[in-house]
Amino acid sequence: MEHFKQQIQKTKTEILLLEHQLREMRIHSKKKNIVVAVLLVIGGLYVINHCDFLAVFARSPETVHHKLTWQADRLVSMESWIDQADYLSFNVSYQLLAGVLPTQQKYLSVGLSSVKRKKGSYLVPTLKSIFSQSSPEERSFMVVVVLLADFDVSWRVDTVKEIKSAFASELEQGHLLVIHVPQDWYPPITGLKRNFNDAPERVTFRSKQNLDYSALIHYCAGLGRYYLQLEDDVFSAKNFLTTIKKRVEEQEGKKSTWATLEFSALGYIGKLYKSAHLPLLARFLFIFYQEMPCDWLMNHFREVMTQKETILFKPSLFQHMGTFSSFQGTYNKLKDKDFEEDIYTNPSAEVYSDMSTYQKHFPKLAWDAGEGFFWGRTPEKGNYLTVVFTEPTVVTGIFVETGSGGKDILESGEVEMGHNVVATDKEKSCTEFESVGAFENGKFKMQELDKKYSSASSCLKIKITATQKDWLIITKIRITTKPTLPHQ
């Protein structure tokens, strides 16, 4: 009897265990079915988004009717650890609307994003300025990438036609690319947080602009060793690439950390990055796209990359030309006071004068970029202002401007170039000087000096050749030097 009870109990236990196993199997089966279903949904979405065959049915009329778009391959920078290791995957679908991808990395890629404006367009004049202010050799060292970021198909079609008409050779030679990113790549741009109490329209505008720049920057990551961010309504200084190359070399020579070099004080204009940092910057703008404007995010990125202070070079290489903003066509009068259209490559130098200085208008202010100037009291015959270059320089052009409002103009003077630097207790100068020309109406301008004076000079002197009653203002001294272009 006792044995029978034990058998019954054992059988009950086995039945309970079997029921438990059956329940576990049913639960596991349900979970498995759910997992399979989820995987099927994800796989389907992936196929829909990435299969060219299915995408044909979802393409806009622009692709079918105007045949302007085709998928573009992005040159990936081999220096980018974030892309190589596939951290924070960043899959953007690009359409190449015009141009031929360069076969090798350039020295500089230049990126600008453009949208339809309510009042006019500055895109073509901006591109004309970039190319016309660069020599043929400089153009061969850069590629300009234009992101047409508006979702208006007809505007994109018309803009591409205009660009093709105006820049046929640049497109053919791989100096200019025009791209677009489809709208379905963008995350939500409406109903976002209203940080800083901005109006909803303003939040949408600046958030989309961050996303535009994010996609543009990501595309340019492997196109050049350095990347320059511009806007679509700027005017470029002459030979800006040569100046940028020189400034980069100076900065690299300091052996200090830098993430951003600034060649304009305005907005998101004239900001230079190392291409190795672009994948990070693109993700940074994407992640925080709804938090604040792009120029504010840019400052935070610089600090995150351990560059504490702004590195701003003068004179500025880019000027804001737009009168009306791309945001609702509002009036925009922003101008960079340190911009000089005919950019001069004033090298590092010390400046001395034997004229008495009025207040704080020191001699060096005439040499440095900006609104400063030298103001000397009662100049006499034989007085001078001498610029002593840090390194001997082959000077190709000189421009000197004096006076203000028709007063305090240099009435009689000449410019001399010098060699063999000597130093005294008070200043430096050169032992040998040679006159290159005289002032006319308070100004001196001469080009192609290197054809006559081919050797490097160490000094430039402005010499007073007659005493005058009025004081003297030297507004600016600007020189051009023999350019050295980068290796690709």
One Martini backbone bead per residue (centre of mass of N, CA, C, O) as a GRO file, in nm:
protein
  488
    1MET     BB    1   0.059   0.062  -0.022
    2GLU     BB    2   0.302   0.251   0.009
    3HIS     BB    3   0.406   0.208  -0.278
    4PHE     BB    4   0.156   0.319  -0.426
    5LYS     BB    5   0.171   0.607  -0.314
    6GLN     BB    6   0.448   0.671  -0.433
    7GLN     BB    7   0.363   0.637  -0.730
    8ILE     BB    8   0.146   0.856  -0.735
    9GLN     BB    9   0.331   1.089  -0.654
   10LYS     BB   10   0.525   1.056  -0.894
   11THR     BB   11   0.316   1.098  -1.116
   12LYS     BB   12   0.230   1.383  -1.033
   13THR     BB   13   0.504   1.509  -1.063
   14GLU     BB   14   0.538   1.444  -1.366
   15ILE     BB   15   0.284   1.594  -1.459
   16LEU     BB   16   0.368   1.876  -1.355
   17LEU     BB   17   0.630   1.888  -1.517
   18LEU     BB   18   0.499   1.858  -1.796
   19GLU     BB   19   0.317   2.107  -1.775
   20HIS     BB   20   0.550   2.308  -1.742
   21GLN     BB   21   0.690   2.243  -2.011
   22LEU     BB   22   0.450   2.315  -2.191
   23ARG     BB   23   0.431   2.608  -2.107
   24GLU     BB   24   0.720   2.687  -2.191
   25MET     BB   25   0.683   2.613  -2.488
   26ARG     BB   26   0.455   2.811  -2.547
   27ILE     BB   27   0.605   3.067  -2.466
   28HIS     BB   28   0.848   3.029  -2.655
   29SER     BB   29   0.681   3.017  -2.911
   30LYS     BB   30   0.569   3.304  -2.891
   31LYS     BB   31   0.838   3.452  -2.879
   32LYS     BB   32   0.944   3.345  -3.144
   33ASN     BB   33   0.718   3.463  -3.317
   34ILE     BB   34   0.773   3.758  -3.243
   35VAL     BB   35   1.065   3.773  -3.335
   36VAL     BB   36   1.012   3.695  -3.626
   37ALA     BB   37   0.819   3.928  -3.686
   38VAL     BB   38   1.013   4.159  -3.627
   39LEU     BB   39   1.230   4.075  -3.831
   40LEU     BB   40   1.047   4.098  -4.077
   41VAL     BB   41   0.985   4.399  -4.050
   42ILE     BB   42   1.275   4.505  -4.055
   43GLY     BB   43   1.350   4.374  -4.323
   44GLY     BB   44   1.136   4.518  -4.491
   45LEU     BB   45   1.230   4.808  -4.435
   46TYR     BB   46   1.511   4.773  -4.548
   47VAL     BB   47   1.431   4.696  -4.834
   48ILE     BB   48   1.265   4.950  -4.896
   49ASN     BB   49   1.510   5.157  -4.837
   50HIS     BB   50   1.750   4.980  -5.022
   51CYS     BB   51   1.597   4.897  -5.269
   52ASP     BB   52   1.606   4.991  -5.594
   53PHE     BB   53   1.354   4.851  -5.702
   54LEU     BB   54   1.146   4.970  -5.492
   55ALA     BB   55   1.232   5.275  -5.516
   56VAL     BB   56   1.106   5.340  -5.791
   57PHE     BB   57   0.805   5.370  -5.670
   58ALA     BB   58   0.907   5.620  -5.460
   59ARG     BB   59   0.984   5.822  -5.652
   60SER     BB   60   1.007   6.111  -5.780
   61PRO     BB   61   0.936   6.290  -6.064
   62GLU     BB   62   1.224   6.394  -6.101
   63THR     BB   63   1.358   6.125  -6.183
   64VAL     BB   64   1.174   6.045  -6.424
   65HIS     BB   65   1.146   6.325  -6.593
   66HIS     BB   66   1.460   6.458  -6.547
   67LYS     BB   67   1.715   6.288  -6.486
   68LEU     BB   68   1.907   6.401  -6.221
   69THR     BB   69   1.937   6.127  -6.061
   70TRP     BB   70   2.182   5.951  -5.854
   71GLN     BB   71   2.367   5.743  -5.694
   72ALA     BB   72   2.614   5.809  -5.440
   73ASP     BB   73   2.942   5.783  -5.358
   74ARG     BB   74   3.134   5.790  -5.068
   75LEU     BB   75   3.424   5.912  -4.951
   76VAL     BB   76   3.613   5.749  -4.717
   77SER     BB   77   3.785   5.807  -4.442
   78MET     BB   78   4.066   5.642  -4.309
   79GLU     BB   79   4.074   5.826  -4.033
   80SER     BB   80   3.787   5.715  -3.945
   81TRP     BB   81   3.696   5.542  -3.667
   82ILE     BB   82   3.381   5.566  -3.664
   83ASP     BB   83   3.342   5.428  -3.946
   84GLN     BB   84   3.515   5.173  -3.931
   85ALA     BB   85   3.360   5.063  -3.654
   86ASP     BB   86   3.050   5.142  -3.659
   87TYR     BB   87   2.978   5.383  -3.499
   88LEU     BB   88   2.708   5.530  -3.514
   89SER     BB   89   2.530   5.484  -3.745
   90PHE     BB   90   2.524   5.667  -4.083
   91ASN     BB   91   2.255   5.654  -4.301
   92VAL     BB   92   2.277   5.813  -4.614
   93SER     BB   93   2.089   5.931  -4.889
   94TYR     BB   94   2.231   6.010  -5.197
   95GLN     BB   95   2.217   6.262  -5.458
   96LEU     BB   96   2.358   6.312  -5.775
   97LEU     BB   97   2.298   6.592  -5.982
   98ALA     BB   98   2.607   6.697  -6.023
   99GLY     BB   99   2.894   6.578  -6.143
  100VAL     BB  100   3.234   6.455  -6.061
  101LEU     BB  101   3.401   6.244  -5.891
  102PRO     BB  102   3.683   6.236  -5.747
  103THR     BB  103   3.972   6.016  -5.747
  104GLN     BB  104   4.098   6.215  -5.530
  105GLN     BB  105   4.219   6.372  -5.276
  106LYS     BB  106   4.201   6.680  -5.155
  107TYR     BB  107   4.278   6.952  -4.973
  108LEU     BB  108   3.980   7.089  -5.030
  109SER     BB  109   3.659   7.116  -4.892
  110VAL     BB  110   3.347   7.277  -4.995
  111GLY     BB  111   3.056   7.370  -4.804
  112LEU     BB  112   2.704   7.414  -4.917
  113SER     BB  113   2.377   7.525  -4.836
  114SER     BB  114   2.051   7.521  -5.013
  115VAL     BB  115   1.755   7.724  -5.039
  116LYS     BB  116   1.462   7.852  -5.085
  117ARG     BB  117   1.384   8.185  -5.155
  118LYS     BB  118   1.171   8.457  -5.139
  119LYS     BB  119   1.435   8.660  -5.210
  120GLY     BB  120   1.608   8.531  -5.404
  121SER     BB  121   1.958   8.449  -5.512
  122TYR     BB  122   2.320   8.356  -5.416
  123LEU     BB  123   2.456   8.100  -5.529
  124VAL     BB  124   2.595   8.173  -5.799
  125PRO     BB  125   2.767   8.413  -5.694
  126THR     BB  126   2.919   8.241  -5.488
  127LEU     BB  127   3.052   8.046  -5.691
  128LYS     BB  128   3.190   8.262  -5.862
  129SER     BB  129   3.369   8.364  -5.635
  130ILE     BB  130   3.525   8.108  -5.569
  131PHE     BB  131   3.648   8.070  -5.864
  132SER     BB  132   3.746   8.366  -5.941
  133GLN     BB  133   3.935   8.384  -5.665
  134SER     BB  134   4.079   8.148  -5.817
  135SER     BB  135   4.311   7.973  -5.938
  136PRO     BB  136   4.361   7.708  -6.136
  137GLU     BB  137   4.543   7.567  -5.928
  138GLU     BB  138   4.354   7.596  -5.682
  139ARG     BB  139   4.110   7.443  -5.805
  140SER     BB  140   4.269   7.162  -5.813
  141PHE     BB  141   4.262   7.159  -5.469
  142MET     BB  142   3.938   7.157  -5.500
  143VAL     BB  143   3.597   7.093  -5.366
  144VAL     BB  144   3.259   7.169  -5.436
  145VAL     BB  145   2.967   7.138  -5.220
  146VAL     BB  146   2.617   7.118  -5.302
  147LEU     BB  147   2.325   7.142  -5.105
  148LEU     BB  148   2.000   7.069  -5.198
  149ALA     BB  149   1.761   7.125  -4.924
  150ASP     BB  150   1.508   7.129  -5.087
  151PHE     BB  151   1.170   6.985  -5.149
  152ASP     BB  152   1.154   7.137  -5.417
  153VAL     BB  153   1.166   7.012  -5.725
  154SER     BB  154   1.158   7.254  -5.924
  155TRP     BB  155   1.389   7.410  -5.791
  156ARG     BB  156   1.607   7.198  -5.835
  157VAL     BB  157   1.593   7.181  -6.139
  158ASP     BB  158   1.655   7.483  -6.198
  159THR     BB  159   1.925   7.497  -6.041
  160VAL     BB  160   2.080   7.284  -6.200
  161LYS     BB  161   2.059   7.423  -6.473
  162GLU     BB  162   2.210   7.681  -6.386
  163ILE     BB  163   2.474   7.541  -6.301
  164LYS     BB  164   2.536   7.398  -6.570
  165SER     BB  165   2.558   7.664  -6.734
  166ALA     BB  166   2.786   7.815  -6.544
  167PHE     BB  167   2.960   7.513  -6.458
  168ALA     BB  168   3.063   7.298  -6.666
  169SER     BB  169   3.374   7.265  -6.613
  170GLU     BB  170   3.364   7.213  -6.306
  171LEU     BB  171   3.193   6.954  -6.329
  172GLU     BB  172   3.380   6.792  -6.525
  173GLN     BB  173   3.653   6.830  -6.329
  174GLY     BB  174   3.560   6.795  -6.012
  175HIS     BB  175   3.498   7.094  -5.859
  176LEU     BB  176   3.177   7.017  -5.871
  177LEU     BB  177   2.900   6.940  -5.651
  178VAL     BB  178   2.557   6.810  -5.661
  179ILE     BB  179   2.325   6.753  -5.394
  180HIS     BB  180   2.086   6.519  -5.230
  181VAL     BB  181   1.837   6.469  -4.964
  182PRO     BB  182   1.592   6.294  -4.874
  183GLN     BB  183   1.321   6.342  -4.666
  184ASP     BB  184   1.314   6.046  -4.524
  185TRP     BB  185   1.581   6.097  -4.353
  186TYR     BB  186   1.439   6.289  -4.176
  187PRO     BB  187   1.355   6.396  -3.897
  188PRO     BB  188   1.174   6.571  -3.709
  189ILE     BB  189   1.076   6.943  -3.769
  190THR     BB  190   0.822   6.932  -3.586
  191GLY     BB  191   0.728   6.975  -3.262
  192LEU     BB  192   0.952   7.107  -3.101
  193LYS     BB  193   1.154   7.240  -2.896
  194ARG     BB  194   1.143   7.573  -2.727
  195ASN     BB  195   1.413   7.700  -2.719
  196PHE     BB  196   1.449   8.029  -2.618
  197ASN     BB  197   1.153   8.096  -2.715
  198ASP     BB  198   1.109   8.008  -2.989
  199ALA     BB  199   0.955   7.990  -3.260
  200PRO     BB  200   0.844   7.726  -3.437
  201GLU     BB  201   0.964   7.823  -3.711
  202ARG     BB  202   1.250   7.864  -3.606
  203VAL     BB  203   1.304   7.577  -3.505
  204THR     BB  204   1.266   7.438  -3.778
  205PHE     BB  205   1.484   7.588  -3.935
  206ARG     BB  206   1.739   7.527  -3.749
  207SER     BB  207   1.705   7.218  -3.744
  208LYS     BB  208   1.730   7.166  -4.047
  209GLN     BB  209   2.005   7.297  -4.080
  210ASN     BB  210   2.156   7.091  -3.910
  211LEU     BB  211   2.085   6.849  -4.096
  212ASP     BB  212   2.210   6.956  -4.351
  213TYR     BB  213   2.501   6.980  -4.241
  214SER     BB  214   2.534   6.689  -4.156
  215ALA     BB  215   2.514   6.564  -4.441
  216LEU     BB  216   2.733   6.734  -4.580
  217ILE     BB  217   2.973   6.661  -4.394
  218HIS     BB  218   2.961   6.355  -4.436
  219TYR     BB  219   3.017   6.360  -4.744
  220CYS     BB  220   3.308   6.526  -4.710
  221ALA     BB  221   3.508   6.344  -4.539
  222GLY     BB  222   3.691   6.228  -4.813
  223LEU     BB  223   3.759   6.478  -5.017
  224GLY     BB  224   3.949   6.613  -4.790
  225ARG     BB  225   4.175   6.720  -4.556
  226TYR     BB  226   3.986   6.971  -4.559
  227TYR     BB  227   3.710   7.173  -4.420
  228LEU     BB  228   3.476   7.418  -4.557
  229GLN     BB  229   3.238   7.639  -4.420
  230LEU     BB  230   2.954   7.765  -4.587
  231GLU     BB  231   2.744   7.985  -4.748
  232ASP     BB  232   2.502   8.099  -5.008
  233ASP     BB  233   2.599   8.431  -4.921
  234VAL     BB  234   2.909   8.479  -5.034
  235PHE     BB  235   3.229   8.640  -5.038
  236SER     BB  236   3.547   8.605  -5.173
  237ALA     BB  237   3.869   8.605  -5.140
  238LYS     BB  238   4.162   8.625  -5.273
  239ASN     BB  239   4.327   8.338  -5.244
  240PHE     BB  240   4.212   8.165  -4.997
  241LEU     BB  241   4.361   7.892  -5.008
  242THR     BB  242   4.649   7.995  -4.961
  243THR     BB  243   4.587   8.121  -4.686
  244ILE     BB  244   4.488   7.868  -4.543
  245LYS     BB  245   4.745   7.702  -4.579
  246LYS     BB  246   4.924   7.892  -4.415
  247ARG     BB  247   4.764   7.881  -4.146
  248VAL     BB  248   4.786   7.577  -4.103
  249GLU     BB  249   5.093   7.565  -4.085
  250GLU     BB  250   5.117   7.751  -3.841
  251GLN     BB  251   4.942   7.576  -3.649
  252GLU     BB  252   5.102   7.310  -3.673
  253GLY     BB  253   5.374   7.440  -3.565
  254LYS     BB  254   5.257   7.468  -3.256
  255LYS     BB  255   5.154   7.184  -3.140
  256SER     BB  256   4.844   7.231  -3.114
  257THR     BB  257   4.524   7.201  -3.041
  258TRP     BB  258   4.274   7.162  -3.308
  259ALA     BB  259   3.933   7.203  -3.466
  260THR     BB  260   3.902   7.526  -3.530
  261LEU     BB  261   3.913   7.751  -3.802
  262GLU     BB  262   3.869   8.108  -3.849
  263PHE     BB  263   3.759   8.322  -4.150
  264SER     BB  264   3.507   8.423  -3.977
  265ALA     BB  265   3.279   8.589  -3.749
  266LEU     BB  266   3.036   8.464  -3.896
  267GLY     BB  267   2.862   8.225  -3.812
  268TYR     BB  268   2.885   7.952  -4.064
  269ILE     BB  269   3.159   8.101  -4.169
  270GLY     BB  270   3.477   7.998  -4.230
  271LYS     BB  271   3.502   7.694  -4.126
  272LEU     BB  272   3.768   7.480  -4.018
  273TYR     BB  273   3.842   7.128  -4.078
  274LYS     BB  274   3.914   6.816  -4.012
  275SER     BB  275   3.823   6.532  -4.171
  276ALA     BB  276   3.848   6.334  -3.926
  277HIS     BB  277   3.601   6.504  -3.770
  278LEU     BB  278   3.333   6.487  -3.941
  279PRO     BB  279   3.176   6.240  -3.832
  280LEU     BB  280   3.138   6.373  -3.555
  281LEU     BB  281   3.000   6.637  -3.642
  282ALA     BB  282   2.758   6.513  -3.782
  283ARG     BB  283   2.647   6.371  -3.527
  284PHE     BB  284   2.628   6.616  -3.343
  285LEU     BB  285   2.416   6.771  -3.513
  286PHE     BB  286   2.205   6.543  -3.512
  287ILE     BB  287   2.156   6.493  -3.205
  288PHE     BB  288   2.128   6.837  -3.156
  289TYR     BB  289   1.928   6.975  -3.369
  290GLN     BB  290   1.693   7.098  -3.149
  291GLU     BB  291   1.858   7.289  -2.942
  292MET     BB  292   2.036   7.471  -3.154
  293PRO     BB  293   2.222   7.650  -3.333
  294CYS     BB  294   2.496   7.583  -3.530
  295ASP     BB  295   2.701   7.796  -3.411
  296TRP     BB  296   2.671   7.689  -3.122
  297LEU     BB  297   2.747   7.395  -3.167
  298MET     BB  298   3.029   7.454  -3.276
  299ASN     BB  299   3.144   7.554  -3.005
  300HIS     BB  300   3.099   7.292  -2.850
  301PHE     BB  301   3.272   7.111  -3.027
  302ARG     BB  302   3.539   7.253  -2.980
  303GLU     BB  303   3.544   7.195  -2.671
  304VAL     BB  304   3.522   6.885  -2.685
  305MET     BB  305   3.804   6.896  -2.866
  306THR     BB  306   3.995   7.085  -2.665
  307GLN     BB  307   3.925   7.379  -2.768
  308LYS     BB  308   3.900   7.669  -2.592
  309GLU     BB  309   3.979   7.876  -2.811
  310THR     BB  310   3.950   8.100  -3.045
  311ILE     BB  311   4.055   8.085  -3.402
  312LEU     BB  312   4.104   8.399  -3.547
  313PHE     BB  313   4.140   8.537  -3.866
  314LYS     BB  314   4.321   8.815  -4.012
  315PRO     BB  315   4.159   8.869  -4.249
  316SER     BB  316   3.877   8.805  -4.381
  317LEU     BB  317   3.761   8.569  -4.644
  318PHE     BB  318   3.446   8.629  -4.573
  319GLN     BB  319   3.139   8.771  -4.702
  320HIS     BB  320   2.831   8.892  -4.646
  321MET     BB  321   2.583   8.944  -4.915
  322GLY     BB  322   2.318   8.919  -4.799
  323THR     BB  323   1.992   9.077  -4.746
  324PHE     BB  324   1.820   8.808  -4.734
  325SER     BB  325   1.694   8.569  -4.562
  326SER     BB  326   1.608   8.223  -4.556
  327PHE     BB  327   1.424   8.330  -4.322
  328GLN     BB  328   1.141   8.466  -4.442
  329GLY     BB  329   1.298   8.713  -4.584
  330THR     BB  330   1.463   8.867  -4.394
  331TYR     BB  331   1.648   9.118  -4.296
  332ASN     BB  332   2.018   9.128  -4.364
  333LYS     BB  333   2.318   9.319  -4.234
  334LEU     BB  334   2.555   9.139  -4.217
  335LYS     BB  335   2.903   9.227  -4.139
  336ASP     BB  336   3.252   9.207  -4.194
  337LYS     BB  337   3.497   9.426  -4.082
  338ASP     BB  338   3.757   9.219  -4.168
  339PHE     BB  339   3.706   9.241  -4.464
  340GLU     BB  340   3.905   9.171  -4.772
  341GLU     BB  341   3.884   9.128  -5.096
  342ASP     BB  342   4.192   9.190  -5.142
  343ILE     BB  343   4.385   8.977  -5.036
  344TYR     BB  344   4.650   8.979  -4.798
  345THR     BB  345   4.984   8.836  -4.719
  346ASN     BB  346   5.065   8.918  -4.435
  347PRO     BB  347   5.327   8.876  -4.259
  348SER     BB  348   5.519   8.835  -4.013
  349ALA     BB  349   5.580   9.134  -3.800
  350GLU     BB  350   5.755   9.433  -3.739
  351VAL     BB  351   5.682   9.777  -3.620
  352TYR     BB  352   5.825  10.103  -3.701
  353SER     BB  353   5.866  10.450  -3.561
  354ASP     BB  354   5.973  10.807  -3.541
  355MET     BB  355   5.691  10.888  -3.483
  356SER     BB  356   5.456  11.035  -3.308
  357THR     BB  357   5.202  10.896  -3.122
  358TYR     BB  358   4.856  10.892  -3.122
  359GLN     BB  359   4.785  10.754  -2.866
  360LYS     BB  360   4.681  10.410  -2.978
  361HIS     BB  361   4.808  10.451  -3.286
  362PHE     BB  362   4.993  10.220  -3.382
  363PRO     BB  363   5.189  10.097  -3.632
  364LYS     BB  364   5.075   9.795  -3.640
  365LEU     BB  365   4.775   9.869  -3.733
  366ALA     BB  366   4.847   9.901  -4.041
  367TRP     BB  367   4.922   9.586  -4.077
  368ASP     BB  368   4.679   9.495  -3.955
  369ALA     BB  369   4.384   9.378  -3.946
  370GLY     BB  370   4.124   9.606  -3.977
  371GLU     BB  371   4.038   9.929  -3.825
  372GLY     BB  372   4.312  10.003  -3.777
  373PHE     BB  373   4.567  10.274  -3.718
  374PHE     BB  374   4.806  10.508  -3.799
  375TRP     BB  375   4.907  10.803  -3.586
  376GLY     BB  376   5.099  11.085  -3.674
  377ARG     BB  377   5.296  11.348  -3.586
  378THR     BB  378   5.432  11.578  -3.767
  379PRO     BB  379   5.579  11.514  -4.039
  380GLU     BB  380   5.910  11.466  -4.157
  381LYS     BB  381   6.176  11.468  -4.325
  382GLY     BB  382   6.279  11.119  -4.293
  383ASN     BB  383   6.061  10.983  -4.195
  384TYR     BB  384   5.921  10.658  -4.065
  385LEU     BB  385   5.803  10.325  -4.166
  386THR     BB  386   5.889   9.994  -4.047
  387VAL     BB  387   5.898   9.668  -4.188
  388VAL     BB  388   5.981   9.351  -4.025
  389PHE     BB  389   6.036   9.048  -4.119
  390THR     BB  390   6.064   8.735  -3.992
  391GLU     BB  391   6.081   8.647  -4.297
  392PRO     BB  392   6.185   8.622  -4.589
  393THR     BB  393   6.018   8.789  -4.878
  394VAL     BB  394   5.827   8.759  -5.169
  395VAL     BB  395   5.717   9.040  -5.328
  396THR     BB  396   5.428   9.122  -5.548
  397GLY     BB  397   5.259   9.336  -5.362
  398ILE     BB  398   5.144   9.687  -5.302
  399PHE     BB  399   4.941   9.855  -5.040
  400VAL     BB  400   4.878  10.208  -4.963
  401GLU     BB  401   4.689  10.391  -4.715
  402THR     BB  402   4.587  10.733  -4.659
  403GLY     BB  403   4.389  10.875  -4.452
  404SER     BB  404   4.076  11.071  -4.352
  405GLY     BB  405   3.845  11.240  -4.508
  406GLY     BB  406   4.094  11.406  -4.657
  407LYS     BB  407   4.290  11.369  -4.415
  408ASP     BB  408   4.609  11.296  -4.329
  409ILE     BB  409   4.788  11.288  -4.583
  410LEU     BB  410   5.033  11.182  -4.786
  411GLU     BB  411   5.216  11.410  -4.979
  412SER     BB  412   5.525  11.280  -4.944
  413GLY     BB  413   5.642  10.964  -5.077
  414GLU     BB  414   5.798  10.635  -5.025
  415VAL     BB  415   5.893  10.304  -5.129
  416GLU     BB  416   6.087  10.046  -4.962
  417MET     BB  417   6.330   9.789  -4.999
  418GLY     BB  418   6.491   9.539  -4.781
  419HIS     BB  419   6.815   9.428  -4.643
  420ASN     BB  420   6.956   9.317  -4.382
  421VAL     BB  421   6.919   9.267  -4.065
  422VAL     BB  422   6.906   9.498  -3.787
  423ALA     BB  423   6.988   9.568  -3.437
  424THR     BB  424   6.879   9.756  -3.169
  425ASP     BB  425   6.762   9.872  -2.875
  426LYS     BB  426   6.476   9.976  -3.021
  427GLU     BB  427   6.524   9.837  -3.317
  428LYS     BB  428   6.456   9.740  -3.650
  429SER     BB  429   6.637   9.686  -3.967
  430CYS     BB  430   6.803   9.784  -4.266
  431THR     BB  431   7.096   9.834  -4.460
  432GLU     BB  432   6.925   9.799  -4.732
  433PHE     BB  433   6.777  10.021  -4.982
  434GLU     BB  434   6.497  10.035  -5.228
  435SER     BB  435   6.327  10.203  -5.453
  436VAL     BB  436   5.978  10.149  -5.598
  437GLY     BB  437   5.813  10.423  -5.521
  438ALA     BB  438   5.552  10.665  -5.531
  439PHE     BB  439   5.321  10.867  -5.417
  440GLU     BB  440   4.957  10.911  -5.496
  441ASN     BB  441   4.725  11.067  -5.335
  442GLY     BB  442   4.808  10.884  -5.068
  443LYS     BB  443   4.899  10.640  -5.262
  444PHE     BB  444   5.005  10.286  -5.300
  445LYS     BB  445   5.052  10.088  -5.613
  446MET     BB  446   5.184   9.749  -5.675
  447GLN     BB  447   5.268   9.507  -5.920
  448GLU     BB  448   5.489   9.263  -6.001
  449LEU     BB  449   5.766   9.282  -5.836
  450ASP     BB  450   5.907   8.999  -5.898
  451LYS     BB  451   6.010   9.083  -6.188
  452LYS     BB  452   6.223   9.292  -6.052
  453TYR     BB  453   6.210   9.161  -5.740
  454SER     BB  454   6.296   8.828  -5.681
  455SER     BB  455   6.402   8.864  -5.415
  456ALA     BB  456   6.411   8.853  -5.090
  457SER     BB  457   6.268   9.037  -4.828
  458SER     BB  458   6.291   9.218  -4.495
  459CYS     BB  459   6.180   9.512  -4.585
  460LEU     BB  460   5.946   9.792  -4.528
  461LYS     BB  461   5.935  10.140  -4.639
  462ILE     BB  462   5.804  10.451  -4.524
  463LYS     BB  463   5.897  10.763  -4.672
  464ILE     BB  464   5.951  11.090  -4.597
  465THR     BB  465   6.003  11.370  -4.843
  466ALA     BB  466   5.814  11.587  -4.680
  467THR     BB  467   5.711  11.833  -4.501
  468GLN     BB  468   5.411  11.855  -4.292
  469LYS     BB  469   5.136  11.983  -4.120
  470ASP     BB  470   4.990  11.742  -4.121
  471TRP     BB  471   4.907  11.471  -4.019
  472LEU     BB  472   4.937  11.098  -4.007
  473ILE     BB  473   4.755  10.846  -4.185
  474ILE     BB  474   4.781  10.487  -4.177
  475THR     BB  475   4.553  10.263  -4.265
  476LYS     BB  476   4.714  10.065  -4.481
  477ILE     BB  477   4.918   9.761  -4.516
  478ARG     BB  478   4.957   9.565  -4.820
  479ILE     BB  479   5.061   9.234  -4.915
  480THR     BB  480   5.193   9.024  -5.159
  481THR     BB  481   5.287   8.682  -5.207
  482LYS     BB  482   5.438   8.402  -5.274
  483PRO     BB  483   5.286   8.123  -5.353
  484THR     BB  484   5.214   7.806  -5.183
  485LEU     BB  485   5.117   7.499  -5.268
  486PRO     BB  486   4.974   7.213  -5.204
  487HIS     BB  487   4.965   6.882  -5.143
  488GLN     BB  488   4.755   6.607  -5.232
   0.00000   0.00000   0.00000
